[in-house]
CSV table of C-alpha atoms in Angstrom, one decimal:
chain,number,residue,atom,x,y,z
E,27,MET,CA,137.7,10.8,127.8
E,28,LYS,CA,136.5,11.7,124.4
E,29,LYS,CA,137.5,14.3,121.8
E,30,LEU,CA,134.7,15.5,119.5
E,31,GLN,CA,135.2,18.1,116.8
E,32,ASN,CA,138.1,19.9,118.7
E,33,THR,CA,136.4,19.7,122.1
E,34,LEU,CA,137.8,17.5,124.8
E,35,TYR,CA,135.2,15.8,127.1
E,36,VAL,CA,136.4,14.3,130.3
E,37,THR,CA,133.4,12.2,131.5
E,38,THR,CA,134.8,10.4,134.6
E,39,PRO,CA,135.1,12.2,138.0
E,40,ASP,CA,138.4,10.9,139.2
E,41,LYS,CA,140.6,12.7,136.7
E,42,TYR,CA,142.8,15.8,137.1
E,43,LEU,CA,143.8,18.1,134.3
E,44,SER,CA,147.2,19.8,134.2
E,45,LEU,CA,149.4,21.7,131.7
E,46,ASP,CA,152.7,20.4,130.5
E,47,GLY,CA,154.2,22.8,128.0
E,48,GLU,CA,151.5,23.1,125.2
E,49,ASN,CA,149.7,19.9,126.2
E,50,VAL,CA,146.7,19.1,128.4
E,51,VAL,CA,147.7,16.1,130.6
E,52,ILE,CA,145.0,13.9,132.0
E,53,LEU,CA,146.0,12.4,135.4
E,54,GLN,CA,144.4,9.6,137.5
E,55,GLU,CA,145.9,9.2,141.0
E,56,GLN,CA,148.9,11.2,139.8
E,57,ASN,CA,149.5,8.9,136.9
E,58,GLU,CA,149.4,10.2,133.4
E,59,ILE,CA,146.7,8.4,131.3
E,60,GLY,CA,146.6,10.7,128.3
E,61,ARG,CA,147.6,14.0,126.8
E,62,VAL,CA,146.2,16.2,124.0
E,63,PRO,CA,147.9,19.2,122.3
E,64,LEU,CA,146.1,22.3,123.6
E,65,HIS,CA,146.5,24.0,120.2
E,66,ASN,CA,144.2,21.3,118.7
E,67,LEU,CA,141.4,22.2,121.0
E,68,ASP,CA,138.7,24.8,121.0
E,69,GLY,CA,137.6,23.9,124.5
E,70,ILE,CA,137.5,21.4,127.3
E,71,VAL,CA,134.4,20.1,129.1
E,72,THR,CA,134.7,18.1,132.3
E,73,PHE,CA,132.1,16.2,134.3
E,74,GLY,CA,132.0,15.2,137.9
E,75,TYR,CA,134.0,17.9,139.8
E,76,THR,CA,137.2,17.1,137.8
E,77,GLY,CA,140.0,19.3,139.0
E,78,ALA,CA,142.3,21.5,136.8
E,79,SER,CA,145.5,23.2,137.6
E,80,PRO,CA,145.8,27.0,137.8
E,81,ALA,CA,148.4,26.9,135.1
E,82,LEU,CA,145.9,25.1,132.7
E,83,MET,CA,143.1,27.5,133.6
E,84,GLY,CA,145.4,30.5,133.0
E,85,LYS,CA,146.6,29.1,129.7
E,86,CYS,CA,143.0,28.5,128.5
E,87,ALA,CA,142.1,32.0,129.5
E,88,LYS,CA,145.1,33.5,127.7
E,89,ASP,CA,144.6,31.5,124.5
E,90,GLY,CA,140.8,32.0,124.4
E,91,LYS,CA,139.9,28.4,125.0
E,92,SER,CA,136.9,27.6,127.2
E,93,LEU,CA,137.3,25.3,130.2
E,94,VAL,CA,133.9,24.2,131.4
E,95,PHE,CA,133.1,22.4,134.7
E,96,MET,CA,129.9,20.3,135.0
E,97,SER,CA,128.6,18.2,137.8
E,98,GLY,CA,128.4,14.4,137.3
E,99,SER,CA,124.6,14.8,136.6
E,100,GLY,CA,125.4,17.3,133.8
E,101,ARG,CA,124.5,20.5,135.7
E,102,PHE,CA,126.6,23.5,134.6
E,103,LEU,CA,128.9,24.7,137.4
E,104,ALA,CA,131.4,27.2,135.9
E,105,ARG,CA,133.3,28.2,132.9
E,106,VAL,CA,136.8,29.6,132.5
E,107,GLU,CA,137.3,31.3,129.2
E,108,GLY,CA,139.6,33.8,127.5
E,109,GLN,CA,138.8,37.3,126.6
E,110,ALA,CA,138.9,36.5,122.9
E,111,SER,CA,136.6,33.4,122.9
E,112,GLY,CA,133.9,35.3,121.1
E,113,ASN,CA,131.0,34.2,123.3
E,114,VAL,CA,129.6,37.7,123.5
E,115,PHE,CA,129.5,37.9,119.8
E,116,LEU,CA,128.0,34.4,119.6
E,117,ARG,CA,125.2,35.4,121.9
E,118,ARG,CA,124.5,38.7,120.0
E,119,GLN,CA,124.3,36.7,116.8
E,120,GLN,CA,122.0,34.2,118.6
E,121,TYR,CA,119.7,37.1,119.6
E,122,ARG,CA,119.7,38.4,116.0
E,123,PHE,CA,118.7,35.0,114.7
E,124,ALA,CA,115.9,34.7,117.4
E,125,ASP,CA,114.5,38.0,116.3
E,126,ASP,CA,114.5,37.0,112.6
E,127,PRO,CA,111.3,34.9,111.8
E,128,GLU,CA,112.9,33.3,108.7
E,129,ILE,CA,116.1,32.1,110.4
E,130,SER,CA,114.1,31.0,113.5
E,131,LEU,CA,111.8,29.0,111.2
E,132,LYS,CA,114.7,27.4,109.4
E,133,ILE,CA,116.4,26.2,112.6
E,134,SER,CA,113.1,25.1,114.1
E,135,GLU,CA,112.1,23.1,111.0
E,136,ASN,CA,115.3,21.1,111.3
E,137,MET,CA,114.7,20.4,115.0
E,138,ILE,CA,111.1,19.4,114.6
E,139,ALA,CA,111.8,17.3,111.6
E,140,ALA,CA,114.4,15.5,113.7
E,141,LYS,CA,111.9,15.0,116.5
E,142,LEU,CA,109.3,13.5,114.1
E,143,TYR,CA,112.0,11.4,112.4
E,144,ASN,CA,113.2,10.0,115.8
E,145,SER,CA,109.6,9.5,117.0
E,146,ARG,CA,108.9,7.5,113.9
E,147,TRP,CA,112.1,5.5,114.5
E,148,VAL,CA,110.7,4.5,117.9
E,149,LEU,CA,107.6,3.1,116.3
E,150,GLU,CA,109.5,1.3,113.6
E,151,ARG,CA,111.8,-0.2,116.2
E,152,THR,CA,108.8,-1.5,118.2
E,153,VAL,CA,107.4,-3.1,115.0
E,154,ARG,CA,110.7,-4.7,114.3
E,155,ASP,CA,111.3,-6.1,117.8
E,156,HIS,CA,107.8,-6.9,118.9
E,157,GLU,CA,105.8,-7.6,115.7
E,158,LEU,CA,103.8,-10.4,117.2
E,159,ARG,CA,102.8,-8.4,120.3
E,160,ILE,CA,101.5,-5.3,118.7
E,161,ASP,CA,99.0,-4.2,116.0
E,162,LYS,CA,101.5,-3.9,113.2
E,163,VAL,CA,99.0,-2.3,110.8
E,164,LYS,CA,98.1,0.4,113.3
E,165,PHE,CA,101.8,1.1,114.0
E,166,LYS,CA,102.6,1.3,110.3
E,167,SER,CA,99.8,3.7,109.8
E,168,LYS,CA,101.0,6.0,112.6
E,169,SER,CA,104.6,5.7,111.2
E,170,GLU,CA,103.4,6.8,107.8
E,171,TYR,CA,101.6,9.8,109.3
E,172,LEU,CA,104.8,10.9,111.0
E,173,LYS,CA,106.8,10.4,107.7
E,174,ASN,CA,104.4,12.7,105.9
E,175,SER,CA,104.6,15.2,108.8
E,176,ILE,CA,108.3,15.5,108.4
E,177,HIS,CA,107.8,16.7,104.8
E,178,LYS,CA,105.1,19.2,106.1
E,179,ALA,CA,107.5,20.5,108.7
E,180,PHE,CA,110.1,21.3,106.1
E,181,ASN,CA,107.5,23.2,104.1
E,182,ALA,CA,105.9,25.2,107.0
E,183,GLU,CA,105.4,28.8,106.1
E,184,ASN,CA,105.7,30.1,109.7
E,185,LEU,CA,106.3,29.0,113.3
E,186,ASP,CA,102.7,28.8,114.1
E,187,GLU,CA,102.1,26.4,111.3
E,188,LEU,CA,105.1,24.4,112.4
E,189,ARG,CA,103.8,24.2,116.0
E,190,GLY,CA,100.5,22.9,114.6
E,191,ILE,CA,102.2,20.2,112.6
E,192,GLU,CA,104.3,19.2,115.6
E,193,GLY,CA,101.3,19.1,117.9
E,194,GLU,CA,99.2,16.9,115.6
E,195,ALA,CA,102.1,14.5,115.0
E,196,ALA,CA,102.7,14.3,118.8
E,197,SER,CA,99.1,13.3,119.3
E,198,VAL,CA,99.4,10.5,116.7
E,199,TYR,CA,102.7,9.3,118.3
E,200,PHE,CA,101.2,9.2,121.8
E,201,SER,CA,98.1,7.4,120.5
E,202,VAL,CA,100.1,4.2,120.4
E,203,PHE,CA,102.4,4.9,123.4
E,204,ASP,CA,100.3,2.6,125.6
E,205,ASP,CA,100.7,-0.2,123.0
E,206,MET,CA,104.5,0.0,123.6
E,207,ILE,CA,104.0,-0.9,127.2
E,208,LEU,CA,104.4,-4.7,127.0
E,209,GLN,CA,104.9,-5.6,130.7
E,210,GLN,CA,103.1,-4.7,133.9
E,211,LYS,CA,100.1,-3.6,132.0
E,212,GLU,CA,97.8,-3.6,135.0
E,213,ASP,CA,100.1,-1.2,136.8
E,214,PHE,CA,101.5,1.0,134.0
E,215,PHE,CA,99.3,2.5,131.4
E,216,PHE,CA,99.1,5.7,129.3
E,217,LYS,CA,95.9,7.4,128.3
E,218,SER,CA,97.1,11.0,127.6
E,219,ARG,CA,99.9,13.3,128.5
E,220,SER,CA,99.4,15.0,131.9
E,221,LYS,CA,102.2,17.3,133.1
E,222,ARG,CA,101.4,19.6,136.1
E,223,PRO,CA,100.8,17.4,137.9
E,224,PRO,CA,101.4,14.0,136.3
E,225,LEU,CA,98.4,11.9,137.1
E,226,ASP,CA,99.7,8.4,136.5
E,227,ARG,CA,103.0,6.5,136.9
E,228,VAL,CA,104.0,6.7,133.2
E,229,ASN,CA,103.5,10.4,133.1
E,230,ALA,CA,105.4,10.8,136.4
E,231,MET,CA,108.4,9.1,134.7
E,232,LEU,CA,108.0,11.0,131.5
E,233,SER,CA,108.0,14.3,133.3
E,234,PHE,CA,111.0,13.3,135.4
E,235,ALA,CA,112.9,12.3,132.3
E,236,TYR,CA,112.0,15.4,130.4
E,237,SER,CA,113.2,17.5,133.4
E,238,PHE,CA,116.6,15.7,133.4
E,239,ALA,CA,117.0,16.0,129.6
E,240,THR,CA,116.0,19.7,129.7
E,241,GLY,CA,118.7,20.4,132.3
E,242,MET,CA,121.2,18.5,130.2
E,243,CYS,CA,120.3,20.7,127.1
E,244,ALA,CA,120.5,23.9,129.1
E,245,SER,CA,123.9,23.0,130.6
E,246,ALA,CA,125.1,22.0,127.1
E,247,LEU,CA,124.1,25.4,125.6
E,248,GLU,CA,125.6,27.2,128.5
E,249,ALA,CA,128.8,25.3,128.0
E,250,VAL,CA,129.2,26.4,124.4
E,251,GLY,CA,128.4,30.0,125.2
E,252,LEU,CA,124.7,30.1,124.0
E,253,ASP,CA,121.9,31.6,126.1
E,254,PRO,CA,119.5,28.7,127.0
E,255,TYR,CA,116.7,31.2,127.7
E,256,VAL,CA,116.4,32.6,124.2
E,257,GLY,CA,114.9,30.1,121.7
E,258,PHE,CA,113.8,30.0,118.1
E,259,MET,CA,110.5,28.0,118.4
E,260,HIS,CA,109.7,28.3,122.1
E,261,THR,CA,108.9,31.9,122.8
E,262,ASP,CA,110.6,34.0,125.4
E,263,ARG,CA,109.1,33.8,128.9
E,264,PRO,CA,110.6,34.7,132.2
E,265,GLY,CA,112.3,31.7,133.8
E,266,ARG,CA,111.7,29.4,130.8
E,267,ARG,CA,114.8,27.9,129.1
E,268,SER,CA,113.4,28.3,125.6
E,269,LEU,CA,116.4,27.3,123.6
E,270,ALA,CA,116.9,24.2,125.9
E,271,LEU,CA,113.3,23.2,125.1
E,272,ASP,CA,114.0,23.7,121.4
E,273,LEU,CA,117.0,21.4,121.6
E,274,LEU,CA,115.2,18.9,123.7
E,275,GLU,CA,112.7,18.3,120.8
E,276,GLU,CA,115.4,16.2,119.0
E,277,PHE,CA,116.0,13.9,121.9
E,278,ILE,CA,112.7,13.5,123.6
E,279,ALA,CA,111.6,10.3,121.9
E,280,LEU,CA,114.9,8.5,121.9
E,281,MET,CA,116.4,9.7,125.2
E,282,CYS,CA,113.3,10.0,127.3
E,283,ASP,CA,110.3,8.0,125.9
E,284,ARG,CA,112.3,4.9,125.1
E,285,PHE,CA,114.1,5.1,128.5
E,286,VAL,CA,110.7,5.1,130.3
E,287,LEU,CA,109.5,2.2,128.2
E,288,MET,CA,112.7,0.3,129.0
E,289,LEU,CA,112.2,0.8,132.8
E,290,ILE,CA,108.7,-0.6,132.6
E,291,ASN,CA,109.2,-3.4,130.1
E,292,LYS,CA,112.4,-4.7,131.8
E,293,ARG,CA,110.6,-4.5,135.2
E,294,MET,CA,113.4,-2.2,136.5
E,295,ILE,CA,110.7,-0.2,138.3
E,296,GLY,CA,107.5,-1.1,140.0
E,297,THR,CA,104.4,0.2,141.8
E,298,SER,CA,106.3,0.5,145.1
E,299,ASP,CA,108.4,3.2,143.5
E,300,PHE,CA,105.5,5.7,143.3
E,301,GLU,CA,103.3,7.6,145.7
E,302,GLN,CA,100.0,9.4,145.1
E,303,ARG,CA,99.2,12.7,146.8
E,304,GLU,CA,95.9,14.1,147.9
E,305,ASP,CA,95.7,16.3,144.8
E,306,GLY,CA,95.9,13.3,142.5
E,307,ALA,CA,99.6,13.9,141.6
E,308,VAL,CA,101.6,10.7,141.1
E,309,LEU,CA,105.3,11.1,141.9
E,310,LEU,CA,108.4,8.9,142.2
E,311,THR,CA,109.4,7.9,145.8
E,312,ASP,CA,112.9,8.5,147.1
E,313,ASN,CA,113.8,4.9,146.2
E,314,GLY,CA,112.0,5.3,142.8
E,315,ARG,CA,114.1,8.3,142.0
E,316,LYS,CA,117.3,6.5,143.0
E,317,THR,CA,116.4,3.6,140.7
E,318,PHE,CA,115.5,6.0,137.9
E,319,ILE,CA,118.7,8.1,138.2
E,320,THR,CA,121.0,5.0,138.5
E,321,ALA,CA,119.5,3.6,135.3
E,322,TRP,CA,119.7,7.1,133.6
E,323,GLN,CA,123.4,7.5,134.5
E,324,ASN,CA,124.2,4.0,133.1
E,325,ARG,CA,122.3,4.8,129.9
E,326,LYS,CA,124.3,8.0,129.4
E,327,HIS,CA,127.5,6.0,129.1
E,328,GLU,CA,126.2,3.8,126.3
E,329,GLU,CA,127.8,4.7,122.9
E,330,ILE,CA,126.2,5.3,119.5
E,331,LYS,CA,127.6,6.5,116.2
E,332,HIS,CA,126.7,10.1,115.6
E,333,PRO,CA,125.1,10.3,112.1
E,334,PHE,CA,126.7,13.7,111.3
E,335,LEU,CA,130.1,13.4,112.9
E,336,GLY,CA,130.5,9.8,111.9
E,337,GLU,CA,132.2,8.9,115.3
E,338,LYS,CA,131.1,7.2,118.4
E,339,VAL,CA,129.5,9.4,121.1
E,340,GLU,CA,128.1,8.6,124.6
E,341,TRP,CA,124.4,9.2,124.9
E,342,GLY,CA,125.0,11.6,127.7
E,343,LEU,CA,127.1,13.8,125.4
E,344,LEU,CA,124.6,14.1,122.6
E,345,PRO,CA,123.1,17.4,123.9
E,346,TYR,CA,126.6,18.9,124.1
E,347,VAL,CA,127.5,17.8,120.6
E,348,GLN,CA,124.3,19.3,119.2
E,349,ALA,CA,124.8,22.5,121.2
E,350,LEU,CA,128.3,22.7,119.7
E,351,LEU,CA,127.0,22.2,116.2
E,352,LEU,CA,124.3,24.8,116.7
E,353,ALA,CA,126.9,27.3,118.0
E,354,ARG,CA,129.0,26.7,114.9
E,355,TYR,CA,126.0,27.3,112.6
E,356,ILE,CA,125.3,30.6,114.4
E,357,ARG,CA,128.9,31.6,114.1
E,358,GLY,CA,128.7,30.9,110.3
E,359,ASP,CA,131.1,27.8,110.4
E,360,LEU,CA,128.3,25.6,109.0
E,361,ASP,CA,125.8,26.3,106.2
E,362,CYS,CA,122.9,24.9,108.2
E,363,TYR,CA,122.2,23.3,111.6
E,364,PRO,CA,122.5,19.5,111.4
E,365,PRO,CA,119.9,18.1,113.9
E,366,PHE,CA,120.3,14.7,115.5
E,367,MET,CA,118.4,12.2,113.4
E,368,TRP,CA,119.1,8.6,114.7
E,369,LYS,CA,119.7,5.9,112.1
């Protein structure tokens, strides 16, 4: 259970939510383990098929407070919300922002700057932890390039220029990705990014991680009332969750890339966890996916201190926190959107 910026998150599956007067009561096996005044909350987000009483759902609907149900893996299931919650107006404002090139650029600059900042942090962390096992001069050079790219991103004149800056910086970052693979070098290597299909074991895991994280971002946006299909940097395309892909940019290096490197370097995954198909695609086996998902779920429960909120947050809740901050910016509650920049 965690309360963040007036939103209550219930992250364990064996809890039941009920209403007692003006309080939300959290129950486990019919025993009360906590309660929160409902008037202090803007909404409630539950994970893992957590139940809620009809009285609580009715009260949330009446008072205009959203009650969101997510699966244990973070997939959006349903939302109970009141008539006056303002999500229609939030989405209309989102669409206006998406149609405004200047506002879209402003939001996208923050997201891409955060991506480059966090990517640089991954390189710096590698230098700090494995200085004797890598080419420190090369890593410092790439890190300096990313640092300069952050300044360029904030000064981009349009979205096309910003996409170009991001693309070049990504190439520089991935140019040393193979150097960060420190174990099982004969079996795991990275030459270039291949997506559809992934052509080696590392790309197979990267694609799997990106898919998981994209789903988390889409569910988070849906939970706060935003449309995950209408983005600011990624253009509209039928079936593409453009805003989820925008939000993913902030987390891709920390949440996905470092996770894949951890699985390899800690020997948590091996060659037997992959299969190669006739078309050259390399995919995780059933056992490989199980190993991956188990480690992913464990990772989601680790806590970090959010640099903007100043309070501890589980890794798995980061997309929901950022989606909430984005929604508050779009509503006009914040002067700018504060992206997630890990410190």
